[in-house]
Short mmCIF file of C-alpha atoms in Angstrom, two decimals:
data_model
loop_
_atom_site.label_atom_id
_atom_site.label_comp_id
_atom_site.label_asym_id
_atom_site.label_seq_id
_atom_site.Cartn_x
_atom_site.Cartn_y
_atom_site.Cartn_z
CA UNK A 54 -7.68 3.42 16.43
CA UNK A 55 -10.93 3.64 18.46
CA UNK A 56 -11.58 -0.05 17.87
CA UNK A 57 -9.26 -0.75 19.95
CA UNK A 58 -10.98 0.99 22.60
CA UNK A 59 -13.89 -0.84 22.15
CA UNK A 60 -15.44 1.87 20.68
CA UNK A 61 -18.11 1.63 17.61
CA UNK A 62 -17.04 4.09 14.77
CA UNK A 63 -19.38 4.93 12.13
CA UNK A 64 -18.79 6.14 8.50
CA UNK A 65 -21.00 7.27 6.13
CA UNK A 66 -20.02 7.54 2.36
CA UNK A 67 -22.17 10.25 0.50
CA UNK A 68 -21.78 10.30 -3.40
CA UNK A 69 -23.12 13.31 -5.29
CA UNK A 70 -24.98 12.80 -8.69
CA UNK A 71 -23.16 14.32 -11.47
CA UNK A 72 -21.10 16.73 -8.94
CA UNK A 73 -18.83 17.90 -12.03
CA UNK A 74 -21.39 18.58 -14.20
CA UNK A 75 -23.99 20.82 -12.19
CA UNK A 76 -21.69 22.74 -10.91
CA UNK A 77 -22.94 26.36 -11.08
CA UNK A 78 -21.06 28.94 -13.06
CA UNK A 79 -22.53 31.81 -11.24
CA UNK A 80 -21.95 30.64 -7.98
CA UNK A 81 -18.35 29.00 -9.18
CA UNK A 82 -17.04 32.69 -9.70
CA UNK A 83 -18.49 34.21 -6.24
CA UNK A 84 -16.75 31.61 -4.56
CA UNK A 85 -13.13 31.96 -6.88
CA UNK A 86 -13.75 35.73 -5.81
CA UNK A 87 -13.72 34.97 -2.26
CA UNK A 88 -10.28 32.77 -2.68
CA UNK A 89 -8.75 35.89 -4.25
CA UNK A 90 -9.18 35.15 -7.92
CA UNK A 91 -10.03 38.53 -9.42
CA UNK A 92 -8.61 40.98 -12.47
CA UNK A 93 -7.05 38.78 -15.84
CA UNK A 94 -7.24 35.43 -13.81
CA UNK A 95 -11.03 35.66 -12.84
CA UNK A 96 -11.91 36.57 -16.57
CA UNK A 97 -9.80 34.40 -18.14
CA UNK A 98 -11.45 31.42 -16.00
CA UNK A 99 -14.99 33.46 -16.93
CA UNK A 100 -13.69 32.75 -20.48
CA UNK A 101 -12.72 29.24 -20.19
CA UNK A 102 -16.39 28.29 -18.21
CA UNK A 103 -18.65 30.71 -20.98
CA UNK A 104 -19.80 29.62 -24.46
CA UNK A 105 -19.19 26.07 -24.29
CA UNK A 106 -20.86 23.78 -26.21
CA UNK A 107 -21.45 19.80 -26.16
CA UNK A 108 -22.50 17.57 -28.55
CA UNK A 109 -24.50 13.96 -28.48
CA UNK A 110 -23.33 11.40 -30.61
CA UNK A 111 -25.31 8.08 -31.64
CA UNK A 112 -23.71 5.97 -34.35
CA UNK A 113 -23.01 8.49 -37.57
CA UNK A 114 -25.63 11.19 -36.73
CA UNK A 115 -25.20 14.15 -33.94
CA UNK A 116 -27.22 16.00 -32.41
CA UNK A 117 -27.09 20.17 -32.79
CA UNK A 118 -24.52 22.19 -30.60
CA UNK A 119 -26.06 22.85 -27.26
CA UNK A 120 -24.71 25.82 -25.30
CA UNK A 121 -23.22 24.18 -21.84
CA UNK A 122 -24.84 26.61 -18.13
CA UNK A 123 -23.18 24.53 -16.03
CA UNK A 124 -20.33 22.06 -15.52
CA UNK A 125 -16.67 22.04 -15.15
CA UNK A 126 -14.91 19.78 -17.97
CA UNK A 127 -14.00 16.41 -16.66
CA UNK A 128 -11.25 14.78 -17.80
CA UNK A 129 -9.06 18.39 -17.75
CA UNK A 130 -6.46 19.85 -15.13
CA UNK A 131 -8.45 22.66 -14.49
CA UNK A 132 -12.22 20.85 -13.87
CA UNK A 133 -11.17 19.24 -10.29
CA UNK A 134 -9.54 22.10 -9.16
CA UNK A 135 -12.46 24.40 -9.69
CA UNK A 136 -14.71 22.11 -8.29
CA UNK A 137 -12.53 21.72 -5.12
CA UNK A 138 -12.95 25.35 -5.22
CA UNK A 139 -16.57 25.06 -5.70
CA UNK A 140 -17.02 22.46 -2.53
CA UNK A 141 -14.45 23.82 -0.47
CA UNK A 142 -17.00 25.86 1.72
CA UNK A 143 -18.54 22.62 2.84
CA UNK A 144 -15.68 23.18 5.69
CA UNK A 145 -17.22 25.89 7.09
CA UNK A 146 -20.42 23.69 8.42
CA UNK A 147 -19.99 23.46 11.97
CA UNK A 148 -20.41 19.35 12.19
CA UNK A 149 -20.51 16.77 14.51
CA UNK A 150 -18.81 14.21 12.39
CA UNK A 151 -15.24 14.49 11.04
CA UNK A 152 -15.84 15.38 7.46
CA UNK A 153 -12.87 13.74 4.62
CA UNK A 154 -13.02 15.34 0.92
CA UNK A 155 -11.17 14.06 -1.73
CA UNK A 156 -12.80 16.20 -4.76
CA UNK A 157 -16.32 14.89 -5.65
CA UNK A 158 -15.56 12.02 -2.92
CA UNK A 159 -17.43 13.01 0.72
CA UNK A 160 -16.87 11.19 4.19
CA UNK A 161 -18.15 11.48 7.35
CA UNK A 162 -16.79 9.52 10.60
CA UNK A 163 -17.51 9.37 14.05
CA UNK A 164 -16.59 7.47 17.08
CA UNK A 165 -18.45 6.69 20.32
CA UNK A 166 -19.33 4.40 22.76
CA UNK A 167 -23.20 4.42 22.09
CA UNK A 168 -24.61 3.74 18.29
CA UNK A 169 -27.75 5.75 19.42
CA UNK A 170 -25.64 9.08 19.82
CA UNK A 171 -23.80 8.41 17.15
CA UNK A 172 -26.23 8.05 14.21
CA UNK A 173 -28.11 10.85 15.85
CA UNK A 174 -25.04 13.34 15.71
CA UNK A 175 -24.93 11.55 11.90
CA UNK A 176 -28.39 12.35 11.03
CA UNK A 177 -27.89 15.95 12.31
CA UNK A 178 -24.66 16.14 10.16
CA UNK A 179 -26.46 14.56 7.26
CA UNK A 180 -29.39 16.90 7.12
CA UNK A 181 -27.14 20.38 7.31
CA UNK A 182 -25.13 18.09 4.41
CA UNK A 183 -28.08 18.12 2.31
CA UNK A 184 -29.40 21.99 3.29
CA UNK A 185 -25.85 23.25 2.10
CA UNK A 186 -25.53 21.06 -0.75
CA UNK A 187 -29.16 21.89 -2.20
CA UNK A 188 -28.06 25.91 -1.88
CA UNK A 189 -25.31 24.90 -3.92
CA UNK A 190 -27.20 22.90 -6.58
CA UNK A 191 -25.56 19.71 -6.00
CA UNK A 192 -27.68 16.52 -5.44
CA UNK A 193 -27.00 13.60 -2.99
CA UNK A 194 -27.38 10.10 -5.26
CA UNK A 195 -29.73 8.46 -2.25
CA UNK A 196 -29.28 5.02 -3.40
CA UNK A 197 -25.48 5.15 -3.68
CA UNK A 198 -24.82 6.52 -0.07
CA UNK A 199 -24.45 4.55 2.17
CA UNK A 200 -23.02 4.01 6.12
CA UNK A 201 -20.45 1.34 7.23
CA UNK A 202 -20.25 0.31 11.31
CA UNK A 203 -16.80 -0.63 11.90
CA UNK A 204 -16.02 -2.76 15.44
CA UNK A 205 -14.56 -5.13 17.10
CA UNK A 206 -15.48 -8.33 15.82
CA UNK A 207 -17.40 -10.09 18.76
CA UNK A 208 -19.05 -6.43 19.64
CA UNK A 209 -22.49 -6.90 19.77
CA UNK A 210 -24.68 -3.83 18.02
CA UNK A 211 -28.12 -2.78 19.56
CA UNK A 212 -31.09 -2.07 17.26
CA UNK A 213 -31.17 1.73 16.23
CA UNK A 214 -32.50 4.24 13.83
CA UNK A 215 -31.57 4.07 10.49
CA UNK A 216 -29.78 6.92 8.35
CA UNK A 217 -32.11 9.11 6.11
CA UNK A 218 -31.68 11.55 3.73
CA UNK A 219 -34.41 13.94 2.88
CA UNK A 220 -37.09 11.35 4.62
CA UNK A 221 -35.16 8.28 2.57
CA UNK A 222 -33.24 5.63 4.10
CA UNK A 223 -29.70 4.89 3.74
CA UNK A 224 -27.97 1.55 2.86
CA UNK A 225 -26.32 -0.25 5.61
CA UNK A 226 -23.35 -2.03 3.92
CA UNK A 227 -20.66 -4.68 5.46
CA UNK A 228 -17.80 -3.09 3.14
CA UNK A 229 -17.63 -0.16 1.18
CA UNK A 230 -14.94 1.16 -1.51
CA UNK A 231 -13.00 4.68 -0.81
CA UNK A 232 -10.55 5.73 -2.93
CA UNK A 233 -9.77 2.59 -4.69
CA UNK A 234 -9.72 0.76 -0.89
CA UNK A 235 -12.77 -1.29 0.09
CA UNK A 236 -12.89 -1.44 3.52
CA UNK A 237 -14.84 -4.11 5.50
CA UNK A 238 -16.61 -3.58 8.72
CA UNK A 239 -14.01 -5.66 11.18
CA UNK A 240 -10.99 -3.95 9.28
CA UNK A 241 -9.57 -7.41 8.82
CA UNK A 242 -9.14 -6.38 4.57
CA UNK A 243 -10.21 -10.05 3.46
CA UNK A 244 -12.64 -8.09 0.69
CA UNK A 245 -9.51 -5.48 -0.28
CA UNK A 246 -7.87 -9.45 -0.99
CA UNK A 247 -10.56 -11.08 -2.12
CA UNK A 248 -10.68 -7.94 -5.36
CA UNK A 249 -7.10 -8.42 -6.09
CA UNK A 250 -6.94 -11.63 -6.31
CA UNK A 251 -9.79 -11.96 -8.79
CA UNK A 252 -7.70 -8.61 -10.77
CA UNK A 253 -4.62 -11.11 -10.51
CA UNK A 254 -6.28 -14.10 -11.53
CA UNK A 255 -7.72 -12.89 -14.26
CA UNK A 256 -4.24 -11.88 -15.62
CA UNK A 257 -2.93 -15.27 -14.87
CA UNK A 258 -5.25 -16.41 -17.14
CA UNK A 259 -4.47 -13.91 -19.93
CA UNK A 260 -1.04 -14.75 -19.67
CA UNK A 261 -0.55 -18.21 -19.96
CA UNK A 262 -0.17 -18.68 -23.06
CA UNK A 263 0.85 -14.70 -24.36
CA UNK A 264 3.82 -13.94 -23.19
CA UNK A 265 6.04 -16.73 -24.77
CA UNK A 266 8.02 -14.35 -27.60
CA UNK A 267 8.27 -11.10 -25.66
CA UNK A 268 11.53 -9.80 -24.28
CA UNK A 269 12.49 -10.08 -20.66
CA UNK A 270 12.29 -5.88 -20.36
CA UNK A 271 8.49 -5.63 -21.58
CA UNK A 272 7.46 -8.59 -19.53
CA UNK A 273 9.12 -6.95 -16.20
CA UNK A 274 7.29 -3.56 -17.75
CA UNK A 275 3.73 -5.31 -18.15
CA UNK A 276 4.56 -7.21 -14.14
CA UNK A 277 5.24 -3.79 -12.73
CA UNK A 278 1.99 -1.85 -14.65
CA UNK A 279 -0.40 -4.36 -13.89
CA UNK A 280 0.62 -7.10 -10.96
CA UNK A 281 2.56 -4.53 -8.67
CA UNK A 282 0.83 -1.41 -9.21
CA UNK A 283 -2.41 -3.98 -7.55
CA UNK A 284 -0.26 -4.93 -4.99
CA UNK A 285 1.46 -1.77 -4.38
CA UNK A 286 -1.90 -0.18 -4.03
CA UNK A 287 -2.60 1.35 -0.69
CA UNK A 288 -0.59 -2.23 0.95
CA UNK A 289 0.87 0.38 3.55
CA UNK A 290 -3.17 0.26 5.03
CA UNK A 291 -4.22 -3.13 4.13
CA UNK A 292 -0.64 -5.15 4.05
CA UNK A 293 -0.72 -5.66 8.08
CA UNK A 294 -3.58 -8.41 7.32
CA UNK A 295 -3.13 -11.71 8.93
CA UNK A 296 -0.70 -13.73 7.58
CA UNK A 297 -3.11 -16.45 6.12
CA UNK A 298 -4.97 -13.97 4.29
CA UNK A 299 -1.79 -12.37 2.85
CA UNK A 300 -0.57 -16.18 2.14
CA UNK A 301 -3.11 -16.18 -0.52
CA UNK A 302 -2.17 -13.22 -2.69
CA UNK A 303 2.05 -14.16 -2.08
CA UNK A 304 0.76 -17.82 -3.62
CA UNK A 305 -1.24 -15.80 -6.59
CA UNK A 306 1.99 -13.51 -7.26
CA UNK A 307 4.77 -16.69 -7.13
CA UNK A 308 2.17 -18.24 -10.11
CA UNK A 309 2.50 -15.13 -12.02
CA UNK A 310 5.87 -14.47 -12.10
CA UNK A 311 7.15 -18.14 -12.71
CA UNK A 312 4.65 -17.97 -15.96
CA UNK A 313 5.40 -14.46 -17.00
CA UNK A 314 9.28 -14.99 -16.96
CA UNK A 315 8.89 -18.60 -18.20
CA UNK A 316 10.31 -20.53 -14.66
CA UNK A 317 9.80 -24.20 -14.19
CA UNK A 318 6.70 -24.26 -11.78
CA UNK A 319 9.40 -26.53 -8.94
CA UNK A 320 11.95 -23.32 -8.97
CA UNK A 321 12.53 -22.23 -6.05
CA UNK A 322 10.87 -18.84 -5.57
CA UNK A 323 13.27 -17.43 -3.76
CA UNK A 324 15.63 -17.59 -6.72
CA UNK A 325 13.14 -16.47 -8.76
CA UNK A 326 12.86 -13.14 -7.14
CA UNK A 327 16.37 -12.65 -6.64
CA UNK A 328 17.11 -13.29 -10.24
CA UNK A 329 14.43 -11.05 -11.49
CA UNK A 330 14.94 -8.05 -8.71
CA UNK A 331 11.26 -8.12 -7.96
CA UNK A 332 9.78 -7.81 -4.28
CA UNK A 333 7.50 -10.35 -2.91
CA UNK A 334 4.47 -9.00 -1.28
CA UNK A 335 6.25 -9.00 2.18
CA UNK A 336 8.83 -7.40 0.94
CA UNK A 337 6.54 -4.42 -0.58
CA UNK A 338 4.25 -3.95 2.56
CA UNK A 339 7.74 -3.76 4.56
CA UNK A 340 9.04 -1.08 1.37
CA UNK A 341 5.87 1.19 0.87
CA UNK A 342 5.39 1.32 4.36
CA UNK A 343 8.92 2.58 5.55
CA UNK A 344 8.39 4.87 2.40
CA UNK A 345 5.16 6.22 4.04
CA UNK A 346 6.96 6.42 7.58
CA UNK A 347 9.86 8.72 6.07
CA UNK A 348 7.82 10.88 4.20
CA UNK A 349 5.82 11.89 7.91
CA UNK A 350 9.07 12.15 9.49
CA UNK A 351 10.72 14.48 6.96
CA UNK A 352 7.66 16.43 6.62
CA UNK A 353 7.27 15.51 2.88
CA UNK A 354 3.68 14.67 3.13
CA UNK A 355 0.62 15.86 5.24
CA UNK A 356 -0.49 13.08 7.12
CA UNK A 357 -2.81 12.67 10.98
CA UNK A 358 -0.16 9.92 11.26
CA UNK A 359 2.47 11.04 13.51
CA UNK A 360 5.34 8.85 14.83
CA UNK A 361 7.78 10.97 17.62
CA UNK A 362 11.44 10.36 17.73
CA UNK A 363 13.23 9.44 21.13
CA UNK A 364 15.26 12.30 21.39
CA UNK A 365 12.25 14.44 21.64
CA UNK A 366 11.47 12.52 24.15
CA UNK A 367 12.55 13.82 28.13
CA UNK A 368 15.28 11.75 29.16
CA UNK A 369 15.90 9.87 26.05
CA UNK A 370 18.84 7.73 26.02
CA UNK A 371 21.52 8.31 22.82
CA UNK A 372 21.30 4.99 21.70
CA UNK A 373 17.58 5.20 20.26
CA UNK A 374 18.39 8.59 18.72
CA UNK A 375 17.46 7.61 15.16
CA UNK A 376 14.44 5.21 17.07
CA UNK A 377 10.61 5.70 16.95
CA UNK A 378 8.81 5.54 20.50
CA UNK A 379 6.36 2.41 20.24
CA UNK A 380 3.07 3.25 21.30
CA UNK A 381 1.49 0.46 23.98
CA UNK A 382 -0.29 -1.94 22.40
CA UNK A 383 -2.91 -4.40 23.88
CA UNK A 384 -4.94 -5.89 20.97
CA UNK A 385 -4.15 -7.20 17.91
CA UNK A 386 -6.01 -4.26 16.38
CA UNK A 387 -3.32 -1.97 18.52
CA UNK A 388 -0.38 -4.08 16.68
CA UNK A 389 -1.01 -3.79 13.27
CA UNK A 390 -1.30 0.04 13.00
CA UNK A 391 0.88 1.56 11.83
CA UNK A 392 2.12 4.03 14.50
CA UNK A 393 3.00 0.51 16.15
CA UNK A 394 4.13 -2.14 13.25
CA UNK A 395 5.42 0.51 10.85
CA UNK A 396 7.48 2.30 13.77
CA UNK A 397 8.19 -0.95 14.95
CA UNK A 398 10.07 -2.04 11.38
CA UNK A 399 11.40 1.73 11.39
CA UNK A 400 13.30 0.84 14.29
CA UNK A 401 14.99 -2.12 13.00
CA UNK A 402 16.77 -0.58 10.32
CA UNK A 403 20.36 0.13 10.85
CA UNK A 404 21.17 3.95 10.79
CA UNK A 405 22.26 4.30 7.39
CA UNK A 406 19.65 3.70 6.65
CA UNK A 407 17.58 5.93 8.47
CA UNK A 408 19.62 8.92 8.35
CA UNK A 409 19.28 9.10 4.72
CA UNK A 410 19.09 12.94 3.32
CA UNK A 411 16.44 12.96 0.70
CA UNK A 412 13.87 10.02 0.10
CA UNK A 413 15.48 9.15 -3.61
CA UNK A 414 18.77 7.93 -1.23
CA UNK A 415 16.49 6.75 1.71
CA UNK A 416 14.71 4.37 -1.50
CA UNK A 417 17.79 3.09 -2.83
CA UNK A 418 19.71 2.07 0.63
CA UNK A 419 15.63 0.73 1.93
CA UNK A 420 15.71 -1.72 -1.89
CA UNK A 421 19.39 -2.46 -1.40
CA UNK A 422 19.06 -3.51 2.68
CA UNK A 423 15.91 -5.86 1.75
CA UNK A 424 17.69 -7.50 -1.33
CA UNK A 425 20.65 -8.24 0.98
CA UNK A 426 19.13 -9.01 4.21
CA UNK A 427 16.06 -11.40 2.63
CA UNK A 428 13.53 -9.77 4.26
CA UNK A 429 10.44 -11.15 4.29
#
């Protein structure tokens, strides 16, 4: 992380107006052309974007059928693939920046040591952003882009020159939401918390006095749709949080599952888990996270991450064979990565564990190891 270098790194989060719905046919098809898409596929796609029509509905009267010129249809399997297709180009831009697209969602990051280099590589990034995106007829929303500085908490940021698009300034924001994960300018995830426990409270709340006559099953079905999946959520990122701030959500998920499976509120929690299988929230960061770390290692995902094994090391020794090398780590920054946390609980694993030949065996010994060994 370049935080730990002391370095400033600076991300800007650019959200198009209505990017699925101005997307140009004409242009759509040139660009499926030049991915290979020609003969039955290219006109059966023609097919699927031509003569379709929408229609406005207020109360009980509509509006006539209007023919649709542009658009891919949201909400099907086809419409984000075609406009990844669509936006893909955006690549080819020689930027500054690192550039992160996840369909109609567009990042830009940099790193540095001055903030007056860096937002004027941005602003050079920014304004070939909105050349190539005009060509295309898709619009920058102004007033929902915005720029986060992430640092080191006691570095102190000179004055500089704000972000603009097309002569109109940007938002400087403490925290901003990507993908579901609202990331705060120290990286120290206290507004990630903060949103589930207000998503968790408000279920505690819903729940006190609703659950009374349903069957154990359903209520372990409604815990693992709504409480874990908010846990669950990206904790592999924002799980190595202090302790005291993590405190705070393991209090909020104790109160939930001694009301939602009916447990005096002096049982021990401990026996509460262990009698109804589910994982604290130390237990899940420590889950997810090996999860994550054996997915990079066996090549199931494509990740930056990358952890290297001892025996691809020169002169490793045979007893770390199944062992991650531990990067250095000075700051407390440096320690909670995961390269160096998650390689660090990677490494304390016995080898059964590790060894495991696909990741539906490498799950089941991971659940069965923290069940047994009370790992918290």
């Amino acid at each position: 992380m370049r935080i730990d270098q002391r370095k400033i790194v600076l991300g800007v989060f650019i959200d198009l107006k209505k990017a699925f719905d101005t997307v140009n046919h004409d242009l759509l098809i040139r660009k499926l052309v030049n991915v290979g898409v020609i003969g039955s596929a290219l006109d059966m796609l023609k097919s699927y974007l031509s003569n379709r029509q929408q229609v406005t509905k207020i109360g009980e009267y509509r509006s006539s059928p209007k023919r649709i010129s542009c658009g891919v249809p949201q909400g099907s399997i086809l419409g984000p693939l075609l406009f990844l297709i669509y936006i893909n180009s955006i690549s080819y831009i020689k930027l500054n920046g690192e550039l992160t697209l996840y369909a109609d969602d567009t990042c830009l990051f940099y790193h540095g040591s001055c903030i007056h280099e860096i937002t004027r590589l941005a602003q050079e990034d920014l304004n070939l952003l909105f050349n190539w995106l005009q060509s295309n007829l898709l619009t920058i929303n102004v007033p929902k882009t915005c720029y986060c500085i992430f640092k080191a908490k006691n570095k102190i940021i000179p004055t500089f020159n704000k972000l603009k698009i097309d002569s109109k300034p940007l938002t400087e924001k403490n925290s901003e939401t990507y993908l579901g994960l609202r990331i705060d300018k120290n990286l120290n995830w206290q507004v990630q918390i903060n949103h589930i426990k207000t998503k968790l409270s408000s279920f505690l709340g819903a729940i006190r006095h609703g659950v009374g006559c349903l069957p154990r099953e359903i209520r372990l079905m409604i815990y693992n749709s709504y409480v874990k999946s908010h846990l669950s959520y990206l904790i592999e990122i924002w799980g190595s949080a202090s302790k005291t701030k993590i405190k705070e959500l393991q209090i909020l998920q104790n109160k939930i599952v001694k009301v939602l499976f009916n447990y005096d509120f002096m049982t021990s929690t401990d026996i509460i888990y262990k009698e109804t299988k589910i994982m604290n929230i130390y237990q899940l960061y420590y889950f997810n996270t090996l999860i994550l770390i054996y997915k990079i290692l066996t090549k199931k995902i494509h990740c930056q991450i990358k952890f290297i094994r001892h025996h691809e090391m020169p002169r490793y020794s045979l007893r770390r064979h199944n062992k991650l090398v531990t990067p250095k780590a000075r700051t407390n920054y440096e320690k909670k990565t995961i390269t160096f946390e998650g390689a660090q609980l990677f490494n304390n694993l016995p080898d059964h564990v590790k060894v495991a030949d696909s990741i539906t065996i490498f799950k089941r010994r991971l659940k069965l190891y923290i069940t047994q060994n009370d790992i918290v």
